[in-house]
Amino acid sequence: MSVRSFAARGLLATLLCVAALGALADEAGLARLDASVRAAIEQAEARVDALPKEAKPAARADALEQLAKVLLAHDQYEAATSAFDRALALAPQRFSLHYLRALSRLSMGDVDAAMTGFDRALALNSGYVAGWLRRGELRLSRGNLEGARADFDQAQALDPQSAAALAGLGRTALQAGQLEEAAEKLTEALRRAPGAGRLRTPLALALRQLGRTDEARAVLAERNDEALPFADPVFEAVASLRRNPALIYEEGRQLAERGNLPAALKALGEAVALAPEEPVFLTEHGRVLLMAGQVDEAEKALGRATGLAPRQPLAAELHARVALARGDADAARSRLQRALELIPEADDLRVELARLEFRQGSYEAAARAFDALASRVEGAELSYARYWGGLAHALAGDCAKAQASLRDVFDASGGRDGWAMLGLARLGALCPADAAARDRARGWADTLHRQHPGVETAVTAALHAAADGDFERALTLQQQALDAAVAGAERLEHVASLKATLEGYRQRRLPERAYLAGSGLLDID
């Protein structure tokens, strides 16, 4: 990015202007531009060269203007300005030439030339709203508050519903210290364009200076980097000529960062259409499609990306997440494993793989995955891995490992983790243990049920009663659990499991597992 282009951006960050396209092409030179861009420029040049000598000035001006637009669309500002100058020599009264030349000079940091261009353009077409808005922004940036207000007033007169004109008047009032007017106009502009998060900063500033700090805080809470759009058909015609997929991709990526997913998808789709074999573009397109909930389209984009670049880590990770979103367990498992080969440090993917195995009832695999995760993490993440690893071991029938994992969680919490205590209490009823350990587990079960009566604590107390051979008490407690589950409209699978366990107690039979199918305690998500 050139220093001049950067200066123009800093000066007019709120403008929706050519500078938003970037300045990559200026630095690279025509010879290093993307092939599609070179082709577009060369075609426009060929149309100029193909004109016969006797061609009318207007026709030659048309061809030169088209060449200038193509150059401007791809940030060839010097060349674009030269083409505009040649066209203006033939058609000095053409509004679009003055207007677009002003934008080109502005993108080069030549503010004086840009101002002159806007002046000439508006003298030729005083009904063009975007022209008044752009000159008003330029005047405001130079501290010409009177001129800026006049331009924004004219824009509002031409388009009374213009949020951009109101915002310009509001920011002009703010710079003039007219805080009430600033707050009023910026509030109305934001109401008309609620997605334009950049307006929230000047509005909050006005409110804070008025002493309305709570309102200012609330306004800033929803700030984003989305600029205030306004219609500019002349510029939009230029933007539509862009053929550099890298520039379009970058625009789409930045739009996604600002949360404007529809616009991001439009730009990224265009970049992919221009470079369909570029895995980076496909990956970003797939990522944003997934963010937008378009899972099937994300699957297509990421499938192509991983096919083109099998060892691209981000594409592999996102491809796995698409399979998770689609509920395709087999594909998710293989893709997660593949992604972990490429990104072995990605512990968040290890969590996803362990959760997947747990949800699928592959408890031994889940236990291995959680144990592997526990060897890599610390603190809360370690407790998470050990807790769910303990449940996985319990459901896989490995009492010793289940108790060891849950005991680690319990001890790390200083004896305050009630879920780990509940798990240890249940395992204490079913797993081999000495009398002291059994008494401790029974005490936990009774304490939990007394302090937190409910379905799960009643099931735990019933389990201990049955383990002690007191099946009458076990039946009473299990019936309490069943009644509470029905009253609480718990899922049918859990109710069925509670009924089956109740029937088992009638036959003086203990359940095989410490956790019943359908229990909310197994909801790992």
XYZ file of C-alpha atoms in Angstrom, residues 143-438:
296
model
C -12.192 21.981 9.083
C -14.442 23.958 6.699
C -17.535 23.531 8.860
C -19.611 26.177 7.080
C -18.912 24.624 3.677
C -19.513 21.110 4.963
C -22.870 22.091 6.471
C -23.917 23.731 3.185
C -23.042 20.582 1.226
C -24.848 18.239 3.623
C -27.859 20.568 3.659
C -27.963 20.409 -0.136
C -27.718 16.603 -0.075
C -30.603 16.452 2.405
C -32.675 18.841 0.299
C -32.200 16.541 -2.694
C -32.810 13.368 -0.658
C -34.745 14.079 2.572
C -34.415 10.437 3.667
C -30.624 10.370 3.353
C -29.068 8.954 6.513
C -25.638 9.976 5.200
C -26.663 13.626 4.913
C -28.029 13.589 8.464
C -24.874 11.912 9.737
C -22.751 14.562 8.004
C -24.774 17.340 9.590
C -24.514 15.635 12.960
C -20.731 15.278 12.793
C -20.408 18.869 11.568
C -22.478 20.019 14.542
C -20.290 17.947 16.862
C -17.121 19.624 15.578
C -18.823 23.007 16.006
C -19.671 22.173 19.623
C -23.412 22.127 18.921
C -23.947 19.007 20.997
C -27.753 18.836 21.159
C -28.045 19.132 17.380
C -25.250 16.591 16.913
C -26.931 14.049 19.192
C -30.318 14.574 17.571
C -29.098 14.203 13.983
C -26.744 11.301 14.658
C -29.459 9.459 16.573
C -31.857 9.847 13.656
C -29.170 8.800 11.153
C -28.498 5.665 13.186
C -32.212 4.920 13.340
C -32.349 5.081 9.549
C -29.181 3.004 9.125
C -28.940 0.835 12.277
C -26.131 -1.300 10.886
C -23.752 1.646 10.430
C -21.771 1.062 13.612
C -19.190 3.771 12.926
C -21.849 6.392 13.657
C -21.964 5.205 17.245
C -18.599 6.724 18.135
C -19.446 10.383 17.343
C -22.925 9.910 18.800
C -21.479 8.529 22.031
C -19.005 11.418 22.146
C -21.831 13.954 21.840
C -23.883 12.187 24.519
C -20.940 11.963 26.895
C -20.205 15.692 26.527
C -23.879 16.350 27.287
C -23.489 14.367 30.513
C -25.632 11.471 29.251
C -23.003 8.856 30.073
C -25.342 5.867 30.447
C -26.784 6.504 26.990
C -23.280 6.892 25.568
C -22.222 3.593 27.092
C -25.265 1.838 25.666
C -24.607 3.280 22.196
C -20.969 2.137 22.187
C -21.900 -1.354 23.332
C -23.180 -2.111 19.835
C -20.427 -0.408 17.872
C -18.986 -2.131 14.813
C -16.761 -1.042 11.962
C -19.529 -0.840 9.365
C -19.485 2.412 7.392
C -22.609 4.318 6.461
C -23.473 3.422 2.854
C -25.011 5.787 0.347
C -25.996 5.448 -3.278
C -23.333 6.485 -5.782
C -24.211 4.971 -9.176
C -21.229 6.553 -10.964
C -18.730 5.056 -8.553
C -20.618 1.773 -8.321
C -20.288 1.388 -12.094
C -16.520 1.602 -11.630
C -16.501 -0.869 -8.737
C -18.384 -3.383 -10.875
C -15.437 -3.484 -13.300
C -13.019 -4.962 -10.787
C -11.408 -8.182 -11.953
C -8.661 -8.707 -9.393
C -9.837 -11.633 -7.277
C -7.260 -10.900 -4.559
C -8.691 -7.431 -3.986
C -12.249 -8.729 -4.005
C -11.295 -11.545 -1.626
C -9.713 -9.063 0.791
C -12.805 -6.887 0.669
C -14.986 -9.908 1.427
C -12.754 -10.972 4.302
C -12.932 -7.508 5.871
C -16.704 -7.391 5.439
C -16.948 -10.721 7.265
C -14.787 -9.376 10.101
C -17.221 -6.463 10.449
C -20.150 -8.898 10.598
C -21.684 -7.961 7.248
C -22.117 -11.552 6.079
C -24.413 -10.968 3.062
C -22.006 -8.449 1.525
C -19.031 -10.646 2.441
C -20.574 -13.654 0.727
C -21.274 -11.607 -2.384
C -17.657 -10.438 -2.617
C -16.158 -13.827 -1.785
C -18.435 -15.525 -4.294
C -17.174 -13.107 -6.940
C -13.549 -13.814 -5.987
C -14.158 -17.565 -6.244
C -15.860 -17.140 -9.604
C -12.787 -15.291 -10.897
C -10.315 -17.770 -9.363
C -12.184 -21.066 -8.917
C -9.006 -23.057 -8.263
C -7.686 -20.880 -5.436
C -8.063 -22.863 -2.182
C -7.572 -19.802 0.055
C -10.572 -18.084 -1.525
C -12.657 -21.253 -1.329
C -11.718 -21.739 2.315
C -12.749 -18.227 3.330
C -15.938 -18.531 1.312
C -16.714 -21.801 3.087
C -15.942 -20.281 6.484
C -18.339 -17.384 5.959
C -21.003 -19.681 4.508
C -20.726 -21.755 7.685
C -21.024 -18.595 9.811
C -24.156 -17.683 7.862
C -25.688 -21.115 8.490
C -25.473 -22.167 4.828
C -24.029 -25.551 5.729
C -24.581 -27.375 2.439
C -22.941 -24.592 0.440
C -20.082 -24.501 2.943
C -19.608 -28.242 2.445
C -19.228 -27.734 -1.307
C -16.750 -24.870 -0.987
C -14.612 -26.543 1.661
C -14.742 -29.879 -0.115
C -13.251 -28.193 -3.169
C -10.675 -26.392 -1.021
C -9.466 -29.584 0.662
C -9.427 -31.352 -2.680
C -7.166 -28.673 -4.142
C -4.999 -28.309 -1.022
C -5.251 -31.451 1.124
C -2.677 -30.152 3.585
C -4.197 -26.728 4.173
C -4.899 -26.733 7.937
C -7.724 -24.181 8.067
C -9.654 -25.817 5.241
C -9.294 -29.209 6.937
C -10.537 -27.818 10.253
C -13.518 -26.042 8.704
C -14.377 -29.094 6.613
C -14.556 -31.069 9.845
C -16.747 -28.450 11.490
C -19.133 -28.548 8.541
C -19.535 -32.288 9.044
C -20.263 -31.656 12.732
C -22.864 -29.053 11.795
C -24.478 -31.503 9.383
C -24.543 -34.266 12.003
C -22.445 -36.565 9.798
C -20.551 -38.390 12.542
C -18.413 -40.629 10.328
C -17.267 -37.754 8.114
C -16.685 -35.537 11.146
C -14.561 -38.191 12.843
C -12.309 -38.785 9.837
C -12.008 -35.067 9.084
C -11.192 -34.175 12.691
C -8.511 -36.836 12.760
C -7.103 -35.510 9.500
C -7.160 -31.930 10.766
C -5.317 -32.974 13.935
C -2.603 -34.536 11.808
C -2.104 -31.142 10.192
C -2.636 -29.071 13.367
C -1.467 -31.267 16.264
C -1.586 -28.306 18.654
C -5.313 -27.695 18.006
C -6.725 -28.821 21.344
C -10.134 -27.372 20.452
C -10.332 -30.021 17.722
C -9.412 -32.699 20.262
C -12.352 -31.520 22.339
C -14.651 -31.783 19.313
C -13.418 -35.306 18.544
C -13.864 -36.423 22.149
C -17.361 -34.931 22.298
C -18.255 -36.599 19.028
C -17.188 -40.030 20.293
C -19.100 -39.448 23.527
C -22.286 -38.409 21.724
C -22.033 -41.430 19.455
C -21.771 -43.776 22.435
C -18.165 -44.746 21.593
C -17.198 -44.363 25.218
C -13.839 -46.126 25.114
C -12.743 -43.894 22.224
C -14.136 -40.850 24.041
C -12.233 -41.779 27.195
C -8.986 -42.103 25.236
C -9.577 -38.755 23.560
C -10.323 -36.969 26.833
C -7.315 -38.580 28.527
C -5.098 -37.398 25.661
C -6.539 -33.894 26.018
C -5.970 -33.942 29.784
C -2.277 -34.604 29.211
C -1.993 -31.343 27.248
C -4.054 -28.770 29.140
C -4.242 -27.103 32.548
C -6.683 -25.363 34.858
C -10.358 -25.313 33.911
C -9.641 -27.096 30.632
C -7.964 -29.916 32.558
C -10.960 -30.252 34.902
C -13.266 -30.363 31.874
C -11.220 -33.126 30.221
C -10.929 -35.154 33.434
C -14.638 -34.836 34.272
C -15.932 -35.956 30.895
C -13.170 -38.525 30.643
C -14.365 -39.879 33.982
C -17.933 -40.186 32.727
C -16.705 -41.862 29.542
C -14.684 -44.370 31.570
C -17.728 -45.000 33.788
C -19.959 -45.670 30.797
C -17.279 -47.909 29.294
C -17.256 -49.927 32.526
C -13.781 -48.989 33.763
C -14.444 -48.169 37.406
C -10.865 -47.526 38.449
C -10.135 -44.975 35.726
C -13.525 -43.321 36.142
C -13.017 -42.883 39.878
C -9.461 -41.619 39.412
C -10.553 -38.973 36.893
C -13.506 -37.736 38.935
C -11.441 -37.749 42.114
C -8.907 -35.453 40.411
C -11.695 -33.014 39.544
C -13.156 -33.202 43.032
C -9.813 -32.630 44.730
C -8.863 -29.782 42.373
C -12.081 -28.001 43.386
C -11.313 -28.349 47.054
C -14.253 -30.712 47.447
C -16.740 -28.209 46.052
C -17.527 -29.739 42.633
C -20.987 -31.220 43.125
C -21.088 -32.978 39.743
C -17.824 -34.800 40.441
C -19.158 -35.685 43.910
C -22.350 -37.057 42.351
C -20.325 -39.200 39.939
C -18.102 -40.517 42.703
C -21.174 -41.286 44.818
C -22.704 -43.369 42.034
C -19.489 -45.192 41.258
C -19.090 -45.923 44.958
C -22.327 -47.915 44.830
C -21.417 -49.990 41.773
C -17.622 -50.348 41.861
C -15.649 -52.616 44.194
C -14.615 -50.686 47.292
C -13.747 -51.157 50.938
C -16.202 -50.340 53.690
C -14.775 -46.876 54.325
C -14.990 -45.883 50.671
C -18.534 -47.231 50.440
